[in-house]
XYZ file of C-alpha atoms in Angstrom:
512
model
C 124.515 49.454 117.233
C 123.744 49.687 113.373
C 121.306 51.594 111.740
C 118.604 50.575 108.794
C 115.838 52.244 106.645
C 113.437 49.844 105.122
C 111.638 51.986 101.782
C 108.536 50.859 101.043
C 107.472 52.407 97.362
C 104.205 53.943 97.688
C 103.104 52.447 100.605
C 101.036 55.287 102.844
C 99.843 54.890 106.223
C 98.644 57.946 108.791
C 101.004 59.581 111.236
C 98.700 57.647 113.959
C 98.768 54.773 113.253
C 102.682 54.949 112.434
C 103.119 55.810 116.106
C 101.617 52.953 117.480
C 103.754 50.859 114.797
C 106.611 52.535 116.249
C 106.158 52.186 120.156
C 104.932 48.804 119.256
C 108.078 47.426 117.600
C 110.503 49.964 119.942
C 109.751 48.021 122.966
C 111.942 44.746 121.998
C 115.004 44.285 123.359
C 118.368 45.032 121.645
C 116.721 48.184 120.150
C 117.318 51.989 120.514
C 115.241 54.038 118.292
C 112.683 52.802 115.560
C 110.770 55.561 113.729
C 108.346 54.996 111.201
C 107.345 58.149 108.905
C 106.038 59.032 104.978
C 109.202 60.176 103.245
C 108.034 63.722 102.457
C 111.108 66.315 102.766
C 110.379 67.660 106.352
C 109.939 64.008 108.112
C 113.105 62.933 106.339
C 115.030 66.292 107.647
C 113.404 64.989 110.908
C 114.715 61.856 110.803
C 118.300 63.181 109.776
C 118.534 65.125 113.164
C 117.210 62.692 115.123
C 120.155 60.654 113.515
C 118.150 57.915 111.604
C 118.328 58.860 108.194
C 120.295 56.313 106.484
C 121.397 56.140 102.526
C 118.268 53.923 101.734
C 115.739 56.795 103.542
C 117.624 59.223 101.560
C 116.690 58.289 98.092
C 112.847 57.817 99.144
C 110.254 60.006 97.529
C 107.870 61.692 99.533
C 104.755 59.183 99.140
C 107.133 56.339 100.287
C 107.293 55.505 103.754
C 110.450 55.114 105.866
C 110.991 52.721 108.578
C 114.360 53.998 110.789
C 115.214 51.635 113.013
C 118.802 51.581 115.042
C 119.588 48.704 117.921
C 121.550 45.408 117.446
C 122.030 44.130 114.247
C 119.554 40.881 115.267
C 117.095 43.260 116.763
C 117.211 45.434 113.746
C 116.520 42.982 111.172
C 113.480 41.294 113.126
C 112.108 44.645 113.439
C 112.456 45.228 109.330
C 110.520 41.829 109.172
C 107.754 42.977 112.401
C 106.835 46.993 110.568
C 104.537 45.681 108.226
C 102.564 42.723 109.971
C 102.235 45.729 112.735
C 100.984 47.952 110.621
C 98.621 45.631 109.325
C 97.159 44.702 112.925
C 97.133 48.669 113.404
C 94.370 48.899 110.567
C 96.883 50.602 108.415
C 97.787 49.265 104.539
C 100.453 46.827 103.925
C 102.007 45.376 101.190
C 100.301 42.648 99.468
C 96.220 41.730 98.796
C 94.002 42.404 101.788
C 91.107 39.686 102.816
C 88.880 42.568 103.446
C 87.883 45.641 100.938
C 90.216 48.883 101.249
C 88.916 51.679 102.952
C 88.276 54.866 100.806
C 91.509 56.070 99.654
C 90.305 59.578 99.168
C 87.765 61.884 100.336
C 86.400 61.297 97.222
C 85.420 57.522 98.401
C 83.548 58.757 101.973
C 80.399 57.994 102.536
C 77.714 60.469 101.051
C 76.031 61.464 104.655
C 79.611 61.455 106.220
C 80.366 65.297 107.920
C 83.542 65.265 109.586
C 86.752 64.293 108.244
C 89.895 63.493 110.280
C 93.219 64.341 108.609
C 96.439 62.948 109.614
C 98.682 63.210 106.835
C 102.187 64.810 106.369
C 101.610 68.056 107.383
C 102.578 69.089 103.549
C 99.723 67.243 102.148
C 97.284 68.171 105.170
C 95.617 71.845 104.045
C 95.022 70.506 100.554
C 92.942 67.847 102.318
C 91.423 69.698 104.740
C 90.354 72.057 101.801
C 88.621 68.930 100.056
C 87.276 68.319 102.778
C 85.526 72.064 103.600
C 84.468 72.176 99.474
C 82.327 68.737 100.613
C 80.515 70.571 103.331
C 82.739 68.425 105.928
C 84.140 69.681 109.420
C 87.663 69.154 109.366
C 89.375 67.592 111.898
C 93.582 67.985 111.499
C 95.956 66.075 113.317
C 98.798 66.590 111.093
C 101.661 69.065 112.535
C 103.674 71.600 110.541
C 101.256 72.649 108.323
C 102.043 76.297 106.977
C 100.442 79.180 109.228
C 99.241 81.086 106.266
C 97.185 77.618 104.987
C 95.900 77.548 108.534
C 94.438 80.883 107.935
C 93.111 80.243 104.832
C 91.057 77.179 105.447
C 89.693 79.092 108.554
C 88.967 81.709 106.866
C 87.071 79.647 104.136
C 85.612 77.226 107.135
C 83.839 80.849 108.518
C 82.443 81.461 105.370
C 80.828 77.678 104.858
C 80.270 77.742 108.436
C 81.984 75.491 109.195
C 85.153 74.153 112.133
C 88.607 73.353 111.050
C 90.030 71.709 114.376
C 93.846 72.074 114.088
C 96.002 71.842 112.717
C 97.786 70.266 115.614
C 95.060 69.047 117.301
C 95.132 66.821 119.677
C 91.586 65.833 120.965
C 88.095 66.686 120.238
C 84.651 64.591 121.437
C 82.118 65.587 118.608
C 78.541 64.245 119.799
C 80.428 61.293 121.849
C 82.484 60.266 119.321
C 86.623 60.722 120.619
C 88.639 61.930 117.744
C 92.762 61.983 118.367
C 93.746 61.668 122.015
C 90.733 61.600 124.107
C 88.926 60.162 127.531
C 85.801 58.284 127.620
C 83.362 60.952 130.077
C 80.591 61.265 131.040
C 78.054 62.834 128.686
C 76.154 65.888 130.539
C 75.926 69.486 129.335
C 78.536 71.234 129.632
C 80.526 72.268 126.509
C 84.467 73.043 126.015
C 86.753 74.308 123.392
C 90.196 75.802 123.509
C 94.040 75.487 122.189
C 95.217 73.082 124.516
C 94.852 69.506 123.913
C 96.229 67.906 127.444
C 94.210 70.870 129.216
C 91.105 69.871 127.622
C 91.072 66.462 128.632
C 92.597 67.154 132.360
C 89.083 69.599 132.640
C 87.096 67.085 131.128
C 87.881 64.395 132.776
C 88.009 66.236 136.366
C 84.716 67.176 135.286
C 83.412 63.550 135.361
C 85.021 63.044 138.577
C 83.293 65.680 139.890
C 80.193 64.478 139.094
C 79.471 66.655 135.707
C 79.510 65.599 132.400
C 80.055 67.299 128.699
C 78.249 67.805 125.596
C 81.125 68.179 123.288
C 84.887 68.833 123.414
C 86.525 71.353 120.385
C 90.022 71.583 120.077
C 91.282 73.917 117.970
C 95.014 73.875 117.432
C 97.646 75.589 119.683
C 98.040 78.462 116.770
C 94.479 79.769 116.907
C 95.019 81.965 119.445
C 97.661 83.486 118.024
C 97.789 87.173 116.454
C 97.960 85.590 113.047
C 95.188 83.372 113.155
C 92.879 85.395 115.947
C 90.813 82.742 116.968
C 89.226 81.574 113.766
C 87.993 78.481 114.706
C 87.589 78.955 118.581
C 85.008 81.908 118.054
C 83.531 79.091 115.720
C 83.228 76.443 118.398
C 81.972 79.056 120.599
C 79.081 79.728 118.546
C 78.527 76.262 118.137
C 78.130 75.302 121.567
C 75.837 78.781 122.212
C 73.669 77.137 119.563
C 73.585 73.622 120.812
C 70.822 72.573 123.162
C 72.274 69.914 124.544
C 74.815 72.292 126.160
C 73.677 74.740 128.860
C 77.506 75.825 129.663
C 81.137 76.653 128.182
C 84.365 76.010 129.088
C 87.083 77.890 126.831
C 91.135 76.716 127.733
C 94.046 77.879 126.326
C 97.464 78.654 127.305
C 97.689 82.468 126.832
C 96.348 83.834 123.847
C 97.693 86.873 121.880
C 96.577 90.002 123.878
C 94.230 91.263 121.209
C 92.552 87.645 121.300
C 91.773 87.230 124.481
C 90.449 90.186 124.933
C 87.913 89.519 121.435
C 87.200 86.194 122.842
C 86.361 86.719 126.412
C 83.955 89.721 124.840
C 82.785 86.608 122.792
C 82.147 84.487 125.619
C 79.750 86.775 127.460
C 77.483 87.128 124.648
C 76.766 83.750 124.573
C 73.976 84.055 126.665
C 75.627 81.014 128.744
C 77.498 80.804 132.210
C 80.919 80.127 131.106
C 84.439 79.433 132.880
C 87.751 80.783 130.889
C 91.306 79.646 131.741
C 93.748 81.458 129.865
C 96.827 79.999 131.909
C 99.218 82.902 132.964
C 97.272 85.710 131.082
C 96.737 88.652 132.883
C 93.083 90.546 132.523
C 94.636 93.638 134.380
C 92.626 96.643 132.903
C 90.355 93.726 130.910
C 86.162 94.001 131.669
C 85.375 90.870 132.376
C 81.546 89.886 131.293
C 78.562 89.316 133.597
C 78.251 85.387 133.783
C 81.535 85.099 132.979
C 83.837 83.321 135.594
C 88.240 83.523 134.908
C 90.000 80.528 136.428
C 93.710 80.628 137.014
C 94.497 76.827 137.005
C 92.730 73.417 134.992
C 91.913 72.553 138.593
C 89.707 75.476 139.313
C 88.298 75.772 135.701
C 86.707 72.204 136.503
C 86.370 72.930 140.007
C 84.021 76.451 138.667
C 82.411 74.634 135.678
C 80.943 71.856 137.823
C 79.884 74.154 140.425
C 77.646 75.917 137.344
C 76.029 72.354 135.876
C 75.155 70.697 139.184
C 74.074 73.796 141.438
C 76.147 73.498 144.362
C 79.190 74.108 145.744
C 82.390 71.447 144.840
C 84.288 71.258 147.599
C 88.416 72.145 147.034
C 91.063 68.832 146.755
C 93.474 69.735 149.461
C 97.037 69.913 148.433
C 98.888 67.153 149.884
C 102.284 67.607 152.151
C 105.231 65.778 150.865
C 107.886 64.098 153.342
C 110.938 66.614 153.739
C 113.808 65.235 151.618
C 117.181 65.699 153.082
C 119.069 68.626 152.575
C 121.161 67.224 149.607
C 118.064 66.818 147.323
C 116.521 70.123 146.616
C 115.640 69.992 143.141
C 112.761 69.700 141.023
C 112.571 67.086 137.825
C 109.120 67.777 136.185
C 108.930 65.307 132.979
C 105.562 65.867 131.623
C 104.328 64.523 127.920
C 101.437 67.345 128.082
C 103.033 71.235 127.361
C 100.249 72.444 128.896
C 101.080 71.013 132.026
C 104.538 72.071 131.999
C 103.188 75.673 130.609
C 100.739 75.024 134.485
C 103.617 74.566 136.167
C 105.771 77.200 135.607
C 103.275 79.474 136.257
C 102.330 78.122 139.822
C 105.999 76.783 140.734
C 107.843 80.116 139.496
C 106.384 82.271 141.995
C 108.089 79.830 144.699
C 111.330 78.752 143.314
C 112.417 81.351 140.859
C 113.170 80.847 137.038
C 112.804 76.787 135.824
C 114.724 75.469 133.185
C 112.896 74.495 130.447
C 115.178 72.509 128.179
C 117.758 70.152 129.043
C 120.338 69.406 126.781
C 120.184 68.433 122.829
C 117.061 66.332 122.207
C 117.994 62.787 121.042
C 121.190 62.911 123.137
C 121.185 61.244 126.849
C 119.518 63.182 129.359
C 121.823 65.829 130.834
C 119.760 67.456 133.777
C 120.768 71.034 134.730
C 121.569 71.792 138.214
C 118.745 73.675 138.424
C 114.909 73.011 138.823
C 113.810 71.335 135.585
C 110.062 71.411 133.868
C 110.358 69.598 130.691
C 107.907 68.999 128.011
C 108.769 65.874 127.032
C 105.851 66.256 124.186
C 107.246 68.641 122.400
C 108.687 68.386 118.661
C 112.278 68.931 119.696
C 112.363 65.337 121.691
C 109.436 63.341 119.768
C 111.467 63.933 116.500
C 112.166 61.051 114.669
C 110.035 59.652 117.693
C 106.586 58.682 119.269
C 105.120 61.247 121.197
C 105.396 59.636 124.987
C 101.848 59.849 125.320
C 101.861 57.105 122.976
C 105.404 55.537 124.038
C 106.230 55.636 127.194
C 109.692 54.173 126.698
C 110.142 57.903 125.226
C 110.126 59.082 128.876
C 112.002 56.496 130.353
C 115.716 57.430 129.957
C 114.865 60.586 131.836
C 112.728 59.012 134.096
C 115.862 57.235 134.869
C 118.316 59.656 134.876
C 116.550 61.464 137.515
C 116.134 59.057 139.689
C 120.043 58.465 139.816
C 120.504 62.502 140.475
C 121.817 62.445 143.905
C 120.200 66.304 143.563
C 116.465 65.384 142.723
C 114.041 65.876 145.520
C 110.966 65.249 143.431
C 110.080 63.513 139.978
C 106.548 65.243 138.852
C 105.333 62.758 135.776
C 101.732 62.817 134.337
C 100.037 59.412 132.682
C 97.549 60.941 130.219
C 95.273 57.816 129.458
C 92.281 57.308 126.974
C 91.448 56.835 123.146
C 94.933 56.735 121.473
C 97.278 56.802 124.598
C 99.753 53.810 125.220
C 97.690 50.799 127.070
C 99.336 50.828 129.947
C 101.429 53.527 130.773
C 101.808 52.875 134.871
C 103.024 49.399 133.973
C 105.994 51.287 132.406
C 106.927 53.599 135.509
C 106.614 50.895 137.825
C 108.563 48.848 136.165
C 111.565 51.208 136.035
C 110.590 52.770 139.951
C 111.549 49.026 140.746
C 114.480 49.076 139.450
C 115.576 52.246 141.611
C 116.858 51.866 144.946
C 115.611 52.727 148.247
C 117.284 55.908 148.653
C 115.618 57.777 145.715
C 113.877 60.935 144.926
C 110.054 61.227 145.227
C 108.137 60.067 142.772
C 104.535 62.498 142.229
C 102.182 61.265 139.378
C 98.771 62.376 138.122
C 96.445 60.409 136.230
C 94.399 62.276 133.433
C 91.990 59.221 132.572
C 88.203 57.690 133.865
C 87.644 54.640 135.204
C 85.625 54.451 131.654
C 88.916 54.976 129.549
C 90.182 51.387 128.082
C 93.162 51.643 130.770
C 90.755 52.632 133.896
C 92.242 55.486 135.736
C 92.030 53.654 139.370
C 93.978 50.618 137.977
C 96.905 53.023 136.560
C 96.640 54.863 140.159
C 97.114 51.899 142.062
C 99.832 50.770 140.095
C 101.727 53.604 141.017
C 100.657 53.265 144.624
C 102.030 49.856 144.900
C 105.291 50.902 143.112
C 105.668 53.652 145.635
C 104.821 56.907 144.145
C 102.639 59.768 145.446
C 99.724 60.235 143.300
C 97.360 63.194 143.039
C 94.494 64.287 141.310
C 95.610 66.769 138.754
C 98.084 68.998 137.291
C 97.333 71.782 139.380
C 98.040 69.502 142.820
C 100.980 68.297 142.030
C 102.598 71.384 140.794
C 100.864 73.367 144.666
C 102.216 69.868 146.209
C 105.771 70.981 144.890
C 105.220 74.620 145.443
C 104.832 73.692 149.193
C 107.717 71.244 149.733
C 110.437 73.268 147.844
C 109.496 76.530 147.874
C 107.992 76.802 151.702
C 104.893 78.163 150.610
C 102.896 77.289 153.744
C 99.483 78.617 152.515
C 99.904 76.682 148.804
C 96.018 76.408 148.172
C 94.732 77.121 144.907
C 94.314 80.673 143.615
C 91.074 81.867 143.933
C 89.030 81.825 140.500
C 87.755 85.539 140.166
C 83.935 85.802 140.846
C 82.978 88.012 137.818
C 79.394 86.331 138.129
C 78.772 88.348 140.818
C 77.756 90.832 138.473
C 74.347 89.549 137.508
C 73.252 86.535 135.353
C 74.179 85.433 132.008
């Protein structure tokens, strides 16, 4: 194995599209890591733990852009020649005259009745965007990661007084009026309205929703941060306002994992005077002591915040997905290998599955190193910045996924692999083709294999094909995060009576 850095002087691209370059040019043969990433001081510190910082990368100034690539030495070199034709067919720039004229290279350039801009820079450069963007009247939308907290606050705090939403930083998904922004499903459009600081919980909601038979007015992310203490739901009190004021939205949905104590309890005041029936889900928050508002409804799970939300927009009763019963393994294999790309998922899981099997590792040896699985139950979030360093995210990848996908189907230990395949605008094309193909591989006498699909049949990778990919490749696969985490409750833990927490009925009393 060798390992190259290609500089290319001046050259900028967004941290998007530079994913998709990546995942793109990682699945060759011969190759073990490519990375693609704008030279600024924090992506090249990235790229030096994630060992692919070379002597070229080091010397590259922060509006360069890096491409880290370590495999064969043939596989290397044709991927040196591939970055820029594949960031070319991404949309991105590349070197050399274009047939077609540039896109605006500033905010400067937008279009005069634009009113949302989408930032995905290094997060170094993202605030002083997002700033621009607020002094031009413009939402902000901010994919860009490790912006500073106190900038966070900041452009809030000057978003309130404009009114208007900074989403993010760190956001993954929004739907503003139908349009997807960052990771997001294709649902149906109906009335029902949903913000919060988790990106994967917004879209497993969302799209149970349209299964369901309900559809939404807008989604608002908000960044994972803005329920913090620090930033005290800024931009989610925003969105909530927003969606009280909309007419096209009769009903709220707020998600989060759990918010700082002070926050939640703000918010959930704030969600009762919307004058709205709303559902909250703040995952493994406790409202002990907490009034909860008339025509407010608290759901413990994403399953039952859908499950409540749809019962509110159509008028009747949804009936509850059973949790399926998994074959007994034999005695040998008694252990749990969650590999999720969503944290919220893995933040679900511990929360329903420690209950029933006690404390769950949550990390597994050093991230870029092979998989070393603990001989204990394992949740991983395979999403997080510790493994995608240097990396694509495995929403976008799946290849990210697969050496642990692997390794735990060789544990001897494993009785159950738990994987989700989050689909949609932005998501790898076909991410069942990539489990199937390595579930082949695997013999006969392996672990269980329990997926969920977060997609529609309207996403570009339709949620039924992905489904019965997995069927035909033998896996188990459920409808949501919730079931497969009850499914596992049930067959390791010997909870008999896993059916889903009841949501509490704080409608009953009166109206919103």
């Amino acid at each position: 194995m060798v390992l190259r850095n290609a500089v290319h002087n001046d050259l900028y691209a967004d941290s998007v599209a530079l994913m998709r370059v990546a995942a793109r040019l990682a699945g060759a043969p011969g190759l073990d890591a490519v990375s693609l990433v704008m030279a600024t001081p924090a992506n090249r510190e990235v790229l030096a733990d994630a060992g692919l910082l070379g002597e070229e990368g080091r010397s590259a100034a922060p509006n360069d852009l890096i491409v880290a690539v370590r495999g064969t030495p043939d596989a290397v070199e044709h991927a040196l020649a591939e970055a820029v034709t594949a960031l070319r067919d991404t949309g991105g720039p590349a070197d050399g005259p274009q047939e077609s004229a540039p896109p605006p290279r500033s905010l400067a350039g937008a279009p005069a009745d634009a009113d949302l801009a989408l930032i995905s820079t290094p997060g170094a450069y993202a605030a002083a965007e997002a700033r621009k963007a607020l002094r031009r009247g413009l939402h902000a939308f901010v994919f860009s990661d490790h912006v500073p907290l106190d900038d966070e606050v900041e452009l809030k705090q000057e978003a309130a007084r404009h009114g208007l939403l900074v989403m993010g930083p760190d956001c993954g998904t929004a739907v503003i009026g139908g349009v997807p922004l960052g990771f997001a499903n294709a649902v149906r459009h109906g009335t029902i309205g949903l913000t919060g600081a988790s990106g994967t919980g917004l879209q497993q909601v969302s799209t149970l929703l349209h299964a369901m038979g309900a559809g939404v007015s807008h989604i608002i992310g908000t960044g994972s941060r803005d329920v913090s203490e620090a930033v005290g739901g800024l931009t989610t009190r925003a969105a909530l306002d927003a969606l009280a004021a909309d007419p096209a939205t009769d009903s709220v949905v707020l998600v989060s994992k759990p918010p700082a104590p002070r926050v939640a309890e703000q918010l959930l005041a704030r969600v009762g005077d919307l004058g709205k029936p709303a559902v909250v889900c703040f995952l493994g928050w406790d409202p002990a002591g907490v009034p909860v508002p008339p025509g407010v409804t608290l759901a413990p799970t994403l399953y039952e915040a859908a499950r409540a939300a749809a019962e509110q927009a159509l008028g009747h009763p949804v009936p509850a997905e059973p949790v399926p019963s998994l074959p007994a393994p034999p005695p040998a294999r008694r252990l749990l290998r969650a590999l999720y790309t969503g944290g919220t998922f893995a933040h679900e899981a511990d929360l329903l599955l420690g209950p029933a099997l006690g404390p769950l590792d949550r990390s597994a040896g050093r991230p870029g190193a092979p998989p070393a699985l603990p001989p204990r139950h394992l949740v991983l979030d395979l999403g997080d910045d510790a493994f995608t360093a240097g990396r694509p995210h495995p929403m976008i990848d799946p290849a990210v996924r697969a050496a642990w996908l692997r390794a735990a189907l060789a544990d001897p230990a494993a009785a159950v692999i738990v994987l989700d395949l989050v689909i949609g605008h932005g998501a790898a094309p076909d991410p069942a083709a990539a489990v199937a193909e390595i579930l082949a591989d695997a013999g006969p006498d392996r672990p269980a294999v329990l997926c969920f699909v977060v997609g529609t049949d309207e996403d570009p990778q339709r949620a039924g094909d992905q489904r019965r990919v997995l069927r035909e490749a033998g896996a188990e696969v459920v409808g949501s995060s919730t079931q497969a985490a009850l499914a596992c409750a049930r067959l390791l833990g010997g909870v008999q009576a896993a059916g889903l927490p009841a949501p509490r009925p704080a409608t009953i009393g009166g109206p919103a």
